[in-house]
mmCIF file of C-alpha atoms and ligand atoms in Angstrom:
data_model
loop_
_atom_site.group_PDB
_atom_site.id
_atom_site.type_symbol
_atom_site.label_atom_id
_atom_site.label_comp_id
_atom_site.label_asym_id
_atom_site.label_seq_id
_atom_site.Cartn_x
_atom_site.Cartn_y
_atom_site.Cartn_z
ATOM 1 C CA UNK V 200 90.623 89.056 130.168
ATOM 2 C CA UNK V 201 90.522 89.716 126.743
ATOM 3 C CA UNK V 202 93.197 87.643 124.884
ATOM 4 C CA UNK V 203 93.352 89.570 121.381
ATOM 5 C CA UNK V 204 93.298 86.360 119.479
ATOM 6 C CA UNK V 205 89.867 86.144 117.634
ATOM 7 C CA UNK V 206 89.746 84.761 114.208
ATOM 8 C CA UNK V 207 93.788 84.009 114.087
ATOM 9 C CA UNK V 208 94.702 80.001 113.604
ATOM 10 C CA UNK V 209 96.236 77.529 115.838
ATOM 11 C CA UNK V 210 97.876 73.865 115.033
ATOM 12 C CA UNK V 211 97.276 72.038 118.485
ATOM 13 C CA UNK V 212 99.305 68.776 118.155
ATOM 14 C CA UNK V 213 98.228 65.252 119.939
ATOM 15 C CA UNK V 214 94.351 67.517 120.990
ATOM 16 C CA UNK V 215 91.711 64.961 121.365
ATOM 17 C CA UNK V 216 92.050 64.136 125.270
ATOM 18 C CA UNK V 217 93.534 65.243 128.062
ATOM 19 C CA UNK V 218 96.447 68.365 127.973
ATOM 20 C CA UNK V 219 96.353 68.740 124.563
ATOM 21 C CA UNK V 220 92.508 69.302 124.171
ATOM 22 C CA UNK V 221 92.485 71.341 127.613
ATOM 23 C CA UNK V 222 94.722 74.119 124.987
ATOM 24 C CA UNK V 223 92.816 73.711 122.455
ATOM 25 C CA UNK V 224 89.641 74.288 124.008
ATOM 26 C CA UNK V 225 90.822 77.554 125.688
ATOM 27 C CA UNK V 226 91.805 78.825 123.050
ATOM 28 C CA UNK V 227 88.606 78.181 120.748
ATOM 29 C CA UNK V 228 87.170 79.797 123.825
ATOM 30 C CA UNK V 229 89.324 82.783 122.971
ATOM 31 C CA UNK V 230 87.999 82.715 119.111
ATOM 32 C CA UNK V 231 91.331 80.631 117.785
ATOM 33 C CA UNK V 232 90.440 78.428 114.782
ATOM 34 C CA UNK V 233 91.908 75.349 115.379
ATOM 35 C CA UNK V 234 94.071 72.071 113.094
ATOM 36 C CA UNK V 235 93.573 69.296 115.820
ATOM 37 C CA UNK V 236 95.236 65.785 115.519
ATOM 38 C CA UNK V 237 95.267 62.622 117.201
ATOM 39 C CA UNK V 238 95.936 58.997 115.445
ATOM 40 C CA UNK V 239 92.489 57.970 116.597
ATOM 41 C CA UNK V 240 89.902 59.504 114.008
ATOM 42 C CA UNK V 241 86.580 59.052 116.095
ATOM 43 C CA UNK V 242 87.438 60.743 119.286
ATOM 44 C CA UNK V 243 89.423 63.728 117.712
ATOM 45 C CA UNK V 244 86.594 64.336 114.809
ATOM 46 C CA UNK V 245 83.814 64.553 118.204
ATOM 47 C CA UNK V 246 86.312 67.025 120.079
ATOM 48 C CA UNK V 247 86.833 68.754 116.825
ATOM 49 C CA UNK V 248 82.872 69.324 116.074
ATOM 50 C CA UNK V 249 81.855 70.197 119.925
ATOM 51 C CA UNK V 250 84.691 72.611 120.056
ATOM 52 C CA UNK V 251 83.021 74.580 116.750
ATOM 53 C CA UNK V 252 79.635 73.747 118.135
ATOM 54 C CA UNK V 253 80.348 75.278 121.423
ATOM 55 C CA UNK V 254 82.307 78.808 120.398
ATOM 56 C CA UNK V 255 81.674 78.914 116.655
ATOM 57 C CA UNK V 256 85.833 78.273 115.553
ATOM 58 C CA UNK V 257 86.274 76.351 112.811
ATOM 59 C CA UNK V 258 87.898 73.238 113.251
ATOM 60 C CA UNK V 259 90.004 70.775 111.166
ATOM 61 C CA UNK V 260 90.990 67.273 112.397
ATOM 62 C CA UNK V 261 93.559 65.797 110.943
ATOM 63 C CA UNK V 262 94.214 61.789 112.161
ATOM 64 C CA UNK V 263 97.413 60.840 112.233
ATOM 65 C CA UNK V 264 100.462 60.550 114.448
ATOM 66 C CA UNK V 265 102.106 63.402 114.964
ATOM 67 C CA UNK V 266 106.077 61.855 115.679
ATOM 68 C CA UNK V 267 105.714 60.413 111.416
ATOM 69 C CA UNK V 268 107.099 62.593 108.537
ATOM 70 C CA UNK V 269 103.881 62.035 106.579
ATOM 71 C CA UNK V 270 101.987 63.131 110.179
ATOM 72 C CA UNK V 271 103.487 66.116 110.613
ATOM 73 C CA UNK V 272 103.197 67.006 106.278
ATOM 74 C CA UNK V 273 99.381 66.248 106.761
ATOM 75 C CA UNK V 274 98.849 68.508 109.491
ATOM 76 C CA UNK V 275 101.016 71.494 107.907
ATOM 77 C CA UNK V 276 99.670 70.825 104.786
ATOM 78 C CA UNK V 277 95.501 71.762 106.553
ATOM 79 C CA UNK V 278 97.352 74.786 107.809
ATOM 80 C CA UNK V 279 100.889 75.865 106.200
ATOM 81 C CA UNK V 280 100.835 79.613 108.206
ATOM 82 C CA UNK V 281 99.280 78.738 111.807
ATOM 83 C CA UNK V 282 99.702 81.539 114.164
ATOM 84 C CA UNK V 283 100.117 79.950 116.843
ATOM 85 C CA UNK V 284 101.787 75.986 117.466
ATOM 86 C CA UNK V 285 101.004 74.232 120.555
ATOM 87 C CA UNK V 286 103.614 71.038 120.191
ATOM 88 C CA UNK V 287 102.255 67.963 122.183
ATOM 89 C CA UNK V 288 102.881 63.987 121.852
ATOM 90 C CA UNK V 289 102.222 61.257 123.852
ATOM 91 C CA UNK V 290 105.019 60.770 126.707
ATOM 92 C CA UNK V 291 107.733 57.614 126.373
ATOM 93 C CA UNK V 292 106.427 54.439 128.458
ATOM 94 C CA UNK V 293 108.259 53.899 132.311
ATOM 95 C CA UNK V 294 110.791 51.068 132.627
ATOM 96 C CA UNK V 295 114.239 51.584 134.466
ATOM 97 C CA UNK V 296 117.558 52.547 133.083
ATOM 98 C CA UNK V 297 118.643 49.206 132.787
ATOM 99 C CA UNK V 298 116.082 48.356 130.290
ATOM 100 C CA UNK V 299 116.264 50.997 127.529
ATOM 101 C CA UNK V 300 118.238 50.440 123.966
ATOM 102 C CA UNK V 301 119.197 52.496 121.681
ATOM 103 C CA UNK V 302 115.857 52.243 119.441
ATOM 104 C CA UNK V 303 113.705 53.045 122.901
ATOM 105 C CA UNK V 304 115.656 56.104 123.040
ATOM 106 C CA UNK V 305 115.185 56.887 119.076
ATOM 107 C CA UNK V 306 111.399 56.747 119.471
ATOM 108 C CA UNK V 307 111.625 58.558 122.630
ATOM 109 C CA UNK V 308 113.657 61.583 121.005
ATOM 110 C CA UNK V 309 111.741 61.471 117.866
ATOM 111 C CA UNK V 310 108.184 61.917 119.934
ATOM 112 C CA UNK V 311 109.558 64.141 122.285
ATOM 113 C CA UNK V 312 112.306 66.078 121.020
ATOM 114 C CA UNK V 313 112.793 65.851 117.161
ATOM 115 C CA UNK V 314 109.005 66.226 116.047
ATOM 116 C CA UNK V 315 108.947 69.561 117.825
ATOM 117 C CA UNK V 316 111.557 70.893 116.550
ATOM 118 C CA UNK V 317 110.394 69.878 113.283
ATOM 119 C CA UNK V 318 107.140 71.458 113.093
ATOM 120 C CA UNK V 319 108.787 75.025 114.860
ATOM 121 C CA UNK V 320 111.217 74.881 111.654
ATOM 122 C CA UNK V 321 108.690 74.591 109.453
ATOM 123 C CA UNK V 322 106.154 77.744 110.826
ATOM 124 C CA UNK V 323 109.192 80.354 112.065
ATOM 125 C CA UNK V 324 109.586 81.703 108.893
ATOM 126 C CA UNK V 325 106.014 82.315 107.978
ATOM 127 C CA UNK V 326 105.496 83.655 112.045
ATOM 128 C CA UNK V 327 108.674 86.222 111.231
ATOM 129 C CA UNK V 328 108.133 86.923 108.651
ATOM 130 C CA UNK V 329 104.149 87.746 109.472
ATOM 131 C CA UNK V 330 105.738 89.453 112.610
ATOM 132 C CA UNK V 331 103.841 87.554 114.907
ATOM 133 C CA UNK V 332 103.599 83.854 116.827
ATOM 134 C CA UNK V 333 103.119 82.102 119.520
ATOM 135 C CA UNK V 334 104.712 78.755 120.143
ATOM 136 C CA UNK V 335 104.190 76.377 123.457
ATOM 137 C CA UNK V 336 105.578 73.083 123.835
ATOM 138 C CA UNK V 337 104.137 71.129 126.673
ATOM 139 C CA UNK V 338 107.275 69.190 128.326
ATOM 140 C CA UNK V 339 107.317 68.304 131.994
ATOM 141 C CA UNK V 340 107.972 68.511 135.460
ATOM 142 C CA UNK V 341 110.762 65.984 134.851
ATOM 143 C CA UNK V 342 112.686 68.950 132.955
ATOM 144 C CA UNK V 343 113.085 70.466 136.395
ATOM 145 C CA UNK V 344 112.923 67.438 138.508
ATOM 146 C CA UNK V 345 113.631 63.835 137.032
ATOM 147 C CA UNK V 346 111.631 61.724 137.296
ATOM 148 C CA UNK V 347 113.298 58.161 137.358
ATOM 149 C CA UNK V 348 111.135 55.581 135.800
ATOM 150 C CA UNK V 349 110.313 58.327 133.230
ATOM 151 C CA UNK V 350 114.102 57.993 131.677
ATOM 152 C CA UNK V 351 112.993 58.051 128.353
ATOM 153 C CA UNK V 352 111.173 61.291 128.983
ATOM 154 C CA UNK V 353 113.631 62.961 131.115
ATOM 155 C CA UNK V 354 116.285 62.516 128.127
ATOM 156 C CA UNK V 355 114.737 63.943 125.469
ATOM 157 C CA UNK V 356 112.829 66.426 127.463
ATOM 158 C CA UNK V 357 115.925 67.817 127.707
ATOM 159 C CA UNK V 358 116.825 68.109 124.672
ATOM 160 C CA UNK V 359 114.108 69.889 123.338
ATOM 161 C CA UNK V 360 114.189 72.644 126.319
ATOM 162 C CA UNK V 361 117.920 73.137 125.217
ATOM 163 C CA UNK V 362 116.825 73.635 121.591
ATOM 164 C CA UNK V 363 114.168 76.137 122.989
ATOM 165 C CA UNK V 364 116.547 78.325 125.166
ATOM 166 C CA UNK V 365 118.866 78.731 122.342
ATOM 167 C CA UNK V 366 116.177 79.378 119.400
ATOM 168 C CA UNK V 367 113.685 81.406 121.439
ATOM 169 C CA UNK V 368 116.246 84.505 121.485
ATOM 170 C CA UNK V 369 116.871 84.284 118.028
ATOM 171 C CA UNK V 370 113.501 84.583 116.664
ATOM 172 C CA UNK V 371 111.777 86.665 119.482
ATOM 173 C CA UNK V 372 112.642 90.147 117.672
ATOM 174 C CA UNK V 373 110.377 89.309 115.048
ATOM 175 C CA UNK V 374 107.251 88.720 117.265
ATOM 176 C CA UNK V 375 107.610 85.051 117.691
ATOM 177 C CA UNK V 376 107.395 83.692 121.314
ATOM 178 C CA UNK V 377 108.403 80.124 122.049
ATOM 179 C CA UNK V 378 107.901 78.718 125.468
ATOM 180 C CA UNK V 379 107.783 75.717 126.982
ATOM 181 C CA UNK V 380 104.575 74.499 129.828
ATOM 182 C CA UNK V 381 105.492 72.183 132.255
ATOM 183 C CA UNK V 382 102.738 69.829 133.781
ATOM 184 C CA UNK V 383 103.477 67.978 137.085
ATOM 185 C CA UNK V 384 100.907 65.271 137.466
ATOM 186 C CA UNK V 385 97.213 66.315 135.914
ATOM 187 C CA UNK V 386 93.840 64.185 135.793
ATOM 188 C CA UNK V 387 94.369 62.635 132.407
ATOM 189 C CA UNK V 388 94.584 59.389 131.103
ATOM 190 C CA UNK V 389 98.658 59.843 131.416
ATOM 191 C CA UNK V 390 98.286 60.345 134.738
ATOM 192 C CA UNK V 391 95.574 56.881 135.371
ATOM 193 C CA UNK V 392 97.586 54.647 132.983
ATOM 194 C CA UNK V 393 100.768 55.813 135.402
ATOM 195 C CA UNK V 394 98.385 54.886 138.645
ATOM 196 C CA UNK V 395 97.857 51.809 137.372
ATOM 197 C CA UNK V 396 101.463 50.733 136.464
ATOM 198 C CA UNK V 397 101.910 52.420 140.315
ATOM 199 C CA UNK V 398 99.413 50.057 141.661
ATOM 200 C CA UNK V 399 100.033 47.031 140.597
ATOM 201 C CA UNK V 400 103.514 47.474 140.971
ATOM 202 C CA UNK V 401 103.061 48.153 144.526
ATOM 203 C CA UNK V 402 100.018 45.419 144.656
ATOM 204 C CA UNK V 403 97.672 48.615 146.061
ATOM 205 C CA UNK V 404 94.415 50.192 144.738
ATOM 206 C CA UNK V 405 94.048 52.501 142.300
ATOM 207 C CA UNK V 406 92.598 54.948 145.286
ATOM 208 C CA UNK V 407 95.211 54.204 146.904
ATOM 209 C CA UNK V 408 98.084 55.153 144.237
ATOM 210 C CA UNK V 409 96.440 58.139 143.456
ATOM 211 C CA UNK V 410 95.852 58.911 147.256
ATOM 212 C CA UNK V 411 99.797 58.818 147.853
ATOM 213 C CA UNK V 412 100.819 60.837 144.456
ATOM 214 C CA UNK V 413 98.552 63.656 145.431
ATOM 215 C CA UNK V 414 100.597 63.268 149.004
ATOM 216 C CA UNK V 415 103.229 64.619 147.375
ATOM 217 C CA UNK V 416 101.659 67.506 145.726
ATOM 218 C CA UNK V 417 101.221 70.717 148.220
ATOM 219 C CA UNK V 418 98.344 71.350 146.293
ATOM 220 C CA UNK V 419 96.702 68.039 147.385
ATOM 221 C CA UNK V 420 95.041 67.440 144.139
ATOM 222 C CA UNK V 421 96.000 66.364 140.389
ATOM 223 C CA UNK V 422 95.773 69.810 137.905
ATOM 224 C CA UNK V 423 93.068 69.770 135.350
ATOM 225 C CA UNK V 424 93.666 69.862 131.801
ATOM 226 C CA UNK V 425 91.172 73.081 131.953
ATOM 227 C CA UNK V 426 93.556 74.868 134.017
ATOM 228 C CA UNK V 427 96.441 73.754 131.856
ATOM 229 C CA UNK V 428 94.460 74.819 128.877
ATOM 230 C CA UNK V 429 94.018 78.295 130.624
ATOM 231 C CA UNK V 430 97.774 78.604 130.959
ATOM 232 C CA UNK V 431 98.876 77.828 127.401
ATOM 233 C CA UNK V 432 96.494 80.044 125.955
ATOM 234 C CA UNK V 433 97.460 82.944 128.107
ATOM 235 C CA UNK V 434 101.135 82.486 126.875
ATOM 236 C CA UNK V 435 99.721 82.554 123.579
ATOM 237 C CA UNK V 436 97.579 85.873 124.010
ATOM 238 C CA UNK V 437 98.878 88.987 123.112
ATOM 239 C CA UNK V 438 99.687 90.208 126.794
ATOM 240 C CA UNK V 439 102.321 87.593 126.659
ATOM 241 C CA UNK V 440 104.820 88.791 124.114
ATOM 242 C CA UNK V 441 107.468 89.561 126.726
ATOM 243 C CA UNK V 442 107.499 85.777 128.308
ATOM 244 C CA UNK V 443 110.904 84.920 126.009
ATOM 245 C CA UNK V 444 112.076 81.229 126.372
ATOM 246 C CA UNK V 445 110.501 80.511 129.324
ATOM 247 C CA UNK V 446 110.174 77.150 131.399
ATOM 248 C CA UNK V 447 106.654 77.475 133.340
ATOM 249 C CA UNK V 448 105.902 74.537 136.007
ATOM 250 C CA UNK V 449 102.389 73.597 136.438
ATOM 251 C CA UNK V 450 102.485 71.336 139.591
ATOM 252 C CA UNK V 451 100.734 72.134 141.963
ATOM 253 C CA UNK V 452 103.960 73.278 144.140
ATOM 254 C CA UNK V 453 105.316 69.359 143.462
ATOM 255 C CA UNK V 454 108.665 70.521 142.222
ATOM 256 C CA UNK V 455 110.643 71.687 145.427
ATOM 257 C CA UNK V 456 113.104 74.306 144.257
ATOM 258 C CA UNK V 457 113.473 78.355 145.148
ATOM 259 C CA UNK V 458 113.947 79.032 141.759
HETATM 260 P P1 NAP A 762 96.643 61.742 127.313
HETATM 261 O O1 NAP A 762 95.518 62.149 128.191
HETATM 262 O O2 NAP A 762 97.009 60.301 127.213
HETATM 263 O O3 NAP A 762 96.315 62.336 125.854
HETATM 264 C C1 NAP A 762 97.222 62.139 124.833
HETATM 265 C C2 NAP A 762 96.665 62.774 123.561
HETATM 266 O O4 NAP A 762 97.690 62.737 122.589
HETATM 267 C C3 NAP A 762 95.483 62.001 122.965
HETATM 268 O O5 NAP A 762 94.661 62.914 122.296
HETATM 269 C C4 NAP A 762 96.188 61.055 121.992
HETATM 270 O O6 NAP A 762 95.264 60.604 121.003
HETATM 271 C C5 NAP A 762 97.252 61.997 121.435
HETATM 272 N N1 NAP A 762 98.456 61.357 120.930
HETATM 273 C C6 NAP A 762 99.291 60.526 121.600
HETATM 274 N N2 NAP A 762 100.305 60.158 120.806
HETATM 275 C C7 NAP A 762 100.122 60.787 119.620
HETATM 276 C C8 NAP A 762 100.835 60.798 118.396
HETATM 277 N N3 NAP A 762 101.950 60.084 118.242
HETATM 278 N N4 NAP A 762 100.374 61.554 117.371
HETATM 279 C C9 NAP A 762 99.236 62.283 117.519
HETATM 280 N N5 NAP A 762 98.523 62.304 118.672
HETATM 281 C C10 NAP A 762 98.958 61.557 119.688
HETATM 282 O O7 NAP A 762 98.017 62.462 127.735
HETATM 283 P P2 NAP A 762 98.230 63.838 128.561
HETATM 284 O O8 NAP A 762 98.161 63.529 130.011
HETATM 285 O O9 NAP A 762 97.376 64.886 128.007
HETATM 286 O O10 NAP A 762 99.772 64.115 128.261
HETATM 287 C C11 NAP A 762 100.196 64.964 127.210
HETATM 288 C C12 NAP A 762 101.716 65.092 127.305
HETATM 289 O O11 NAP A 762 102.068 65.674 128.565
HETATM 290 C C13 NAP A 762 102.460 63.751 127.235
HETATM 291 O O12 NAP A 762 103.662 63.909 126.517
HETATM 292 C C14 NAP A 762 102.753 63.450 128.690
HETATM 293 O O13 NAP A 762 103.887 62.619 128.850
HETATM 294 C C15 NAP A 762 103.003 64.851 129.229
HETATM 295 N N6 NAP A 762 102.805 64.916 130.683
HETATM 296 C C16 NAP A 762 101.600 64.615 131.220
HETATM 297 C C17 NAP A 762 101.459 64.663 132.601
HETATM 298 C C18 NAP A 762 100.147 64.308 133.271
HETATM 299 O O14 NAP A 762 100.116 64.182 134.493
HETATM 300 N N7 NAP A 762 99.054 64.162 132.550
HETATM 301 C C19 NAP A 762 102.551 65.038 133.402
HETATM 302 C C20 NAP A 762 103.753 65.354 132.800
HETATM 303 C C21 NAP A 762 103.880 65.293 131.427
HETATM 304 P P3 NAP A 762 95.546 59.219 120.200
HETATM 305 O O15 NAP A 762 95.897 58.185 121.228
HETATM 306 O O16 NAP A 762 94.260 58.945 119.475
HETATM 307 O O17 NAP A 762 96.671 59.508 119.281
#
């Protein structure tokens, strides 16, 4: 399918691994030029050049993280009018309820809730006023379904999809989409850093960990970060201008709900 988004320019937040560069590698595939970032300089610049090598995008990397003021006015500043924002951080750490202060939850919500929001204030007006955008946050499954050791995540998760419900109708009769992608568990290294806290707090294998998550998925398998990818850039194609504040699991059929 042709996507009708050659030559226009994407900010892909938090792109050097895993979900983040599975979007921004379909949509280079679809002719996007891309603003990557990651805090880690040496893997994002090599994602960065293969992704130009490979579809012949241009590509910008800009190192730095992403949940900072100066972060997010570095990566705005390579590309002030992106038509398209895919919003991505690193997720909060597990722990318990127990545990978590007041700061945990400040770094949570700034990562997870409060940097999104910033960077969609900062492109609307230049999307509206251009007519056209396409914004996807990627969230989670624990949106729809908590997830309890994920507390941090769960909270501000929340927040941030009740920012998007309210704000996607207001701007969406200018041409500006924003939805929200929600992965269940994907082969990443999210998802083997979360085996390993699994499996040593259960004193099993890594095999084995993974063995009983994918138990739980009807699927039987992690997702990929390709088929993520695939996703996000459909909701950013031009076919998708009617998908309105939207809250799309990818899970493998984990979540078990009707609706
Ligand atoms: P990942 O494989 O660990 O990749 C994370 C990417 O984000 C890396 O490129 C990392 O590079 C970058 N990054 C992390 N923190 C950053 C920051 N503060 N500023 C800029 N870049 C940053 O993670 P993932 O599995 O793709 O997960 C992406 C998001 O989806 C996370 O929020 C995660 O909680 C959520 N999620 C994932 C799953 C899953 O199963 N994978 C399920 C549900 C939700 P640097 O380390 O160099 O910065």
């Amino acid at each position: 399918m042709e996507l009708g988004l050659n030559g226009k320019w994407a900010i892909v937040c938090a792109s050097s691994k895993g979900l983040g560069l599975g979007c921004a590698t379909a949509l280079a595939e679809a002719g996007v030029n891309l603003v990557m970032n990651a805090r880690t300089a040496g893997p994002l610049e090599a994602a960065a050049t293969a992704l130009a090598d490979a579809h012949g995008v241009k590509t910008v990397s800009v190192a730095c993280d992403i949940t900072t003021d100066e972060g997010r006015a570095s990566v705005l500043a390579a590309c002030p009018n992106p038509d398209i924002l895919v919003n991505n951080a690193g997720g909060p750490p597990p722990g318990m309820w127990s545990d978590w202060e007041r700061e945990d939850f400040i770094k949570a919500l700034d990562a997870n809730m409060l940097t999104p929001i910033a960077l969609m204030k900062a492109v609307l007006p230049g999307m509206m006023d251009r007519g056209w955008g396409r914004i996807v946050n990627i969230t989670s499954q624990s949106v729809k379904s908590p997830i309890a050791v994920l507390g941090l995540s769960n909270s501000a998760r929340a927040g941030l999809t009740g920012y998007v419900a309210g704000t996607s109708r207001q701007v969406a009769g200018s041409g500006v989409t924003i939805n929200n992608l929600l992965p269940g568990i994907h082969a990443t290294d999210r998802a083997i850093s979360l085996d390993t806290g699994v499996a040593s707090a259960q004193g099993i294998t890594m095999d084995q960990a993974k063995a009983d998550r994918c138990k739980s998925i009807p699927a039987g398998r992690y997702g990929t970060a390709g088929e993520f990818g695939a996703a996000c850039a459909f909701l950013c194609s031009q076919h998708a201008g009617f998908i309105v504040g939207q809250n799309i699991l990818l899970d493998g059929g984990g979540v078990n709900a009707t609706l």
